[in-house]
XYZ file of C-alpha atoms in Angstrom:
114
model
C -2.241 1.920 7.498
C -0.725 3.727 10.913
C -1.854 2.190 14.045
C -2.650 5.540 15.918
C -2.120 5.157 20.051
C -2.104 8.217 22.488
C 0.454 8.830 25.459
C -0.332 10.030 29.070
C -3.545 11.258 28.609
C -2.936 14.495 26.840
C -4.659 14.806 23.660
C -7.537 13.230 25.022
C -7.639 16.045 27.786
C -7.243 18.151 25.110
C -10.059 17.072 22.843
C -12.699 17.377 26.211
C -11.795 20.853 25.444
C -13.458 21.358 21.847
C -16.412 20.966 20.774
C -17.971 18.381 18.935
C -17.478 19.387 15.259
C -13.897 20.609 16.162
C -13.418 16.731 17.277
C -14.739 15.279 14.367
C -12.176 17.972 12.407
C -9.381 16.725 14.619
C -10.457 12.713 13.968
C -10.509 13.677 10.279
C -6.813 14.767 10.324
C -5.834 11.785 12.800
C -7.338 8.923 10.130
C -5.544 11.087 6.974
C -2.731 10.335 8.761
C -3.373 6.602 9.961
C -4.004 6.546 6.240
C -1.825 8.432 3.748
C 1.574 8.073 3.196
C 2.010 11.653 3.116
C 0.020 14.359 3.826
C 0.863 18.175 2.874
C 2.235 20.796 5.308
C -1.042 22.201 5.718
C -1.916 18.981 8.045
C 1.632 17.825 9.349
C 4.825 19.625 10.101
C 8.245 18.959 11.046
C 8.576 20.672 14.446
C 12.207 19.143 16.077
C 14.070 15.988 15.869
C 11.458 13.506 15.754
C 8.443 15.428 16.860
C 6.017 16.916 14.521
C 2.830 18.484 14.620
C -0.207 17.853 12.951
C -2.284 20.682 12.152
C -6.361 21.060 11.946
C -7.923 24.578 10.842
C -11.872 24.370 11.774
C -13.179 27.759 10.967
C -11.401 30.739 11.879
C -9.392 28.460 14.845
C -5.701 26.356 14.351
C -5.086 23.903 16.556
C -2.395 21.604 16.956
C -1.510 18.203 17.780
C 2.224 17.252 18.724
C 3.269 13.539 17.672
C 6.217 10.972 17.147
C 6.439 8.115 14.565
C 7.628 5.003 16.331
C 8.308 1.402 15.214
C 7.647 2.955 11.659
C 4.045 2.709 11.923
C 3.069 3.439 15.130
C 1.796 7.448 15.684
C 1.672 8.799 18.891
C -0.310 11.586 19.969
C 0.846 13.671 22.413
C -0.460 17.393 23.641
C -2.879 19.494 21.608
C -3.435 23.046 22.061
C -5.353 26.118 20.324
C -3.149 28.314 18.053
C -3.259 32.047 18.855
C -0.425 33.133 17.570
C 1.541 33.028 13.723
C 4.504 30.844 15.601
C 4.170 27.677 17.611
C 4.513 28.527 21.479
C 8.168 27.367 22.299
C 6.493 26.608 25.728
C 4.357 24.178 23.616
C 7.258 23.088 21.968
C 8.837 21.949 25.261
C 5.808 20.482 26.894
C 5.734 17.655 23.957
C 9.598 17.005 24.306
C 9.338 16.470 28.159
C 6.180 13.957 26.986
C 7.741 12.461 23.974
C 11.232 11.687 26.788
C 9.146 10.358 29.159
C 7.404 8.099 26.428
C 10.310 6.659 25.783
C 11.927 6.353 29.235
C 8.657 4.403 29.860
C 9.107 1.971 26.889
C 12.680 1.121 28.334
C 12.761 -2.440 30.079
C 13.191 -1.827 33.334
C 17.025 -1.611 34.915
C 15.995 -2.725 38.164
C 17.585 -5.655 40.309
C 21.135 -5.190 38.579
């Protein structure tokens, strides 16, 4: 079992934005993957270096959910956003890299006072 923790406030921003059965979709896809081992591309995908996206269909809308593995079992959620188009926003794309670098920047111990 994946401990699932969130980062800066993002993805729950993001889930304010859907409605209530599209959060209980997204939740669904979260616990499969607190849960499984692996899941099938349909729900996760490889996006860049460590960063991946999890993906949730509810009706005729795609959203997705960018994430890291850390410490092995640790997920983090990061920035979610509605799919409109057949390729992942690159804009997207860079949002969650900015968020995943300042994740870790902020898990660094502190440099100060040398």
């Amino acid at each position: 079992m994946r401990k699932i923790i969130t980062y800066g406030g993002y993805f729950e921003a993001f889930m304010k934005t859907l409605s209530a059965k599209e959060q209980r979709k997204v939740d669904y896809v979260v616990s499969l993957l607190a849960s499984q081992n692996r899941l099938p591309t349909k729900f996760i995908k490889h996006i860049d270096d460590e960063l991946y996206e999890l993906r949730v269909m509810w009706e005729n809308n795609i959203y997705r959910v960018f994430f890291i593995f850390d410490e092995g079992n640790v997920v983090v959620l990061f920035s979610g956003f509605q799919k409109k188009t057949q390729k992942t926003p690159q804009s997207e794309i860079d949002k969650a890299i900015r968020i995943k670098e300042a994740y870790y920047a902020d898990k660094r111990p502190s440099n100060q006072g040398l």
